[in-house]
mmCIF file of C-alpha atoms in Angstrom:
data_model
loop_
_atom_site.group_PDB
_atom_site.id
_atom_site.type_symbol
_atom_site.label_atom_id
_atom_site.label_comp_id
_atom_site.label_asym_id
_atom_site.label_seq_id
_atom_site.Cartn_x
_atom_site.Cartn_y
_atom_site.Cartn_z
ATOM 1 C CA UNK K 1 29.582 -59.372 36.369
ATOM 2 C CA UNK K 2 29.327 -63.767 36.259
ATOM 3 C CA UNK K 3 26.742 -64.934 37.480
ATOM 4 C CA UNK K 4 27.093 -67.234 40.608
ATOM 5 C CA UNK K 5 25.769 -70.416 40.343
ATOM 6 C CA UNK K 6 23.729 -70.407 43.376
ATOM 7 C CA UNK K 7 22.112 -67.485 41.390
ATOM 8 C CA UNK K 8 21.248 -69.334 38.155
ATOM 9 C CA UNK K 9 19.922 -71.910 40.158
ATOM 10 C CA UNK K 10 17.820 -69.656 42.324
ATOM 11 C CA UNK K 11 15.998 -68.163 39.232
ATOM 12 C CA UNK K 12 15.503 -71.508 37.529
ATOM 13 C CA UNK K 13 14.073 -73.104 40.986
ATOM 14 C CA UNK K 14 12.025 -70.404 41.515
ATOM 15 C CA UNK K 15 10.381 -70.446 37.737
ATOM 16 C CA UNK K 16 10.099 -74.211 38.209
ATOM 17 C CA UNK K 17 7.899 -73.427 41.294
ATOM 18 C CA UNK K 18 5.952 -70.049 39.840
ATOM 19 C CA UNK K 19 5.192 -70.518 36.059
ATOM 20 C CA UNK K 20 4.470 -66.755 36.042
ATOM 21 C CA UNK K 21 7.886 -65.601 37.567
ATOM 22 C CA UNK K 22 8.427 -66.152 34.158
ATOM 23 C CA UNK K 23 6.025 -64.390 32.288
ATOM 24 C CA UNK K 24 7.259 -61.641 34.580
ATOM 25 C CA UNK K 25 11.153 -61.674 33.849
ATOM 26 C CA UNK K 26 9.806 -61.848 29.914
ATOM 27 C CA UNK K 27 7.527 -58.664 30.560
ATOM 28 C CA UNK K 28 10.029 -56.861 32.419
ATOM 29 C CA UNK K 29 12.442 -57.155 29.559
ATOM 30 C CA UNK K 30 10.269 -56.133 26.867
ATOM 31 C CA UNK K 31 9.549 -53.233 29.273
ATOM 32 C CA UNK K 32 12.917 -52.438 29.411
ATOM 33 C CA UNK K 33 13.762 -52.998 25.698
ATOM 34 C CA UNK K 34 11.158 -50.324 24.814
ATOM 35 C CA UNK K 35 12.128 -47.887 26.965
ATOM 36 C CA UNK K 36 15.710 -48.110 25.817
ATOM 37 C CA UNK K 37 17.416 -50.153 28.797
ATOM 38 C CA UNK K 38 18.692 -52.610 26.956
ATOM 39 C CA UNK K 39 21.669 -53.936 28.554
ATOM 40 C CA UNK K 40 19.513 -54.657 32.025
ATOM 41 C CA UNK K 41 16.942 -56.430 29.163
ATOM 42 C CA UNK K 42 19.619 -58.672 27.535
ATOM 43 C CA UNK K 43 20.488 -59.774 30.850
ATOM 44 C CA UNK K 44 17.132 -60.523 32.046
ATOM 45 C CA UNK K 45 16.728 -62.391 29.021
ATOM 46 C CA UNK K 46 20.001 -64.320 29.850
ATOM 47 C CA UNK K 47 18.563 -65.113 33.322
ATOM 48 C CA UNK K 48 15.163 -66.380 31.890
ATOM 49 C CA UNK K 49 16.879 -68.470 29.220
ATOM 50 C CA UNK K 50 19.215 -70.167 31.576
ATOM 51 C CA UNK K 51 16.098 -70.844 33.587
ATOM 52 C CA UNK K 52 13.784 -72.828 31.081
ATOM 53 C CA UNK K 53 14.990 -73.272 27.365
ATOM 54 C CA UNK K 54 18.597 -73.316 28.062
ATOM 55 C CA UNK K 55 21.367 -71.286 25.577
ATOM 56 C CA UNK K 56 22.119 -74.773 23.896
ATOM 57 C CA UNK K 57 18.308 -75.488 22.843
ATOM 58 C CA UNK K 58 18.178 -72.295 21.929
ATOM 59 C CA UNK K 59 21.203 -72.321 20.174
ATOM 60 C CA UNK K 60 19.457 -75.389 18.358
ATOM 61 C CA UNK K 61 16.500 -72.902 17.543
ATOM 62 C CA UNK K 62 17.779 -69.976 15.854
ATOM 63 C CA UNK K 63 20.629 -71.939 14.515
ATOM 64 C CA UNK K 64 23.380 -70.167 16.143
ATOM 65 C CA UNK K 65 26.309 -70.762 18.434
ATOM 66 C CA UNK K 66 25.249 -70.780 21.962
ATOM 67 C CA UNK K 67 28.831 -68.284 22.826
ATOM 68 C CA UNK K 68 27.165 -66.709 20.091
ATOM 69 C CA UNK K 69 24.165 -66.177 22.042
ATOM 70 C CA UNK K 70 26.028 -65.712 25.146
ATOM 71 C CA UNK K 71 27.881 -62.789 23.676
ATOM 72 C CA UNK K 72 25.005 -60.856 22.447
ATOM 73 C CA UNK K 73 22.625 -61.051 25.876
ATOM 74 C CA UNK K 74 25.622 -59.824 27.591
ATOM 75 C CA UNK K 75 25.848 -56.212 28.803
ATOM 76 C CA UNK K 76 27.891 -55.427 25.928
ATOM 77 C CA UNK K 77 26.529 -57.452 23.627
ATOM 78 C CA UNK K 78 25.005 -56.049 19.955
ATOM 79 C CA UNK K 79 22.487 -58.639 19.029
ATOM 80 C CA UNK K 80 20.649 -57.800 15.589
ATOM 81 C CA UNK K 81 16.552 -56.982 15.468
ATOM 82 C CA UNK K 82 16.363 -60.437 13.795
ATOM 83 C CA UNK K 83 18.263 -62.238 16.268
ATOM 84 C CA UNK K 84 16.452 -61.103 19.066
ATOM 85 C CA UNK K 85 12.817 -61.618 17.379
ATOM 86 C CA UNK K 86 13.898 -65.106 16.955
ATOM 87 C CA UNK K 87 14.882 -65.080 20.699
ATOM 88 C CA UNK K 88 11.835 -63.931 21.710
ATOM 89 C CA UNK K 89 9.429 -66.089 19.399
ATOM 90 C CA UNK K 90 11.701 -68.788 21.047
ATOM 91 C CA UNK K 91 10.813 -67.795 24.677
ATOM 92 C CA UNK K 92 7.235 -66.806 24.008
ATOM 93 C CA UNK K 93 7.184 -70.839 22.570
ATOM 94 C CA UNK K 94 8.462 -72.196 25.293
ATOM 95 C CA UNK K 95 6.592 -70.395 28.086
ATOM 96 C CA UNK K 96 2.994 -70.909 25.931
ATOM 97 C CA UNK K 97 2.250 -66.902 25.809
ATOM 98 C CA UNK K 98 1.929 -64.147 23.504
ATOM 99 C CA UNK K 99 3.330 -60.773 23.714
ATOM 100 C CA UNK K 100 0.896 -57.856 22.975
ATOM 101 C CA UNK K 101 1.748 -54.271 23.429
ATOM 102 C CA UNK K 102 0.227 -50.976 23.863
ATOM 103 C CA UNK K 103 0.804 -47.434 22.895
ATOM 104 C CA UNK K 104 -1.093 -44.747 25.150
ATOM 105 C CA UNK K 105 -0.448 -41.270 25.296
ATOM 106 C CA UNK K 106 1.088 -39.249 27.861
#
């Protein structure tokens, strides 16, 4: 499903005006990631990349083509554990935070 652009620009005004609407999509897609979603992750990440480092700066980051990057956040999309580590150090850049995890038992 394309995203409208009234959509894209919804999400990016809204982490221009909340800093940790951000922090929020990221945890929600590492949440997601690790519980095996990943297609609703990828997406999320699309959504917080179009809203503050942009797929061509990124592009410029991990030194790939931004249809390249395009193609793997997609729904469909098979991006590689090193691609999206360098995604996410990328992000976590950008938005000034670190990423820590937990394991508990259940």
């Amino acid at each position: 499903m394309a995203l409208t652009r009234d959509f894209k620009e919804t999400i990016k005004k809204r982490v221009e005006c909340d800093p940790d609407f951000a922090k929020s999509l990221l945890h929600e897609a590492v949440d997601l990631l690790l519980d095996g979603d990943s297609a609703t992750a990828k997406l999320i990440l699309r959504d917080l990349i179009n809203a503050t480092v942009g797929f061509e700066r990124l592009a410029e980051e991990v030194q790939k083509p931004s249809k390249s990057l395009h193609r793997m956040l997609s729904a469909s999309g098979n991006p590689t554990m090193e691609n999206l580590s360098t995604i996410f150090a990328t992000i976590k850049k950008s938005l000034h935070v670190r990423i820590e995890t937990t394991v508990i038992a259940v």
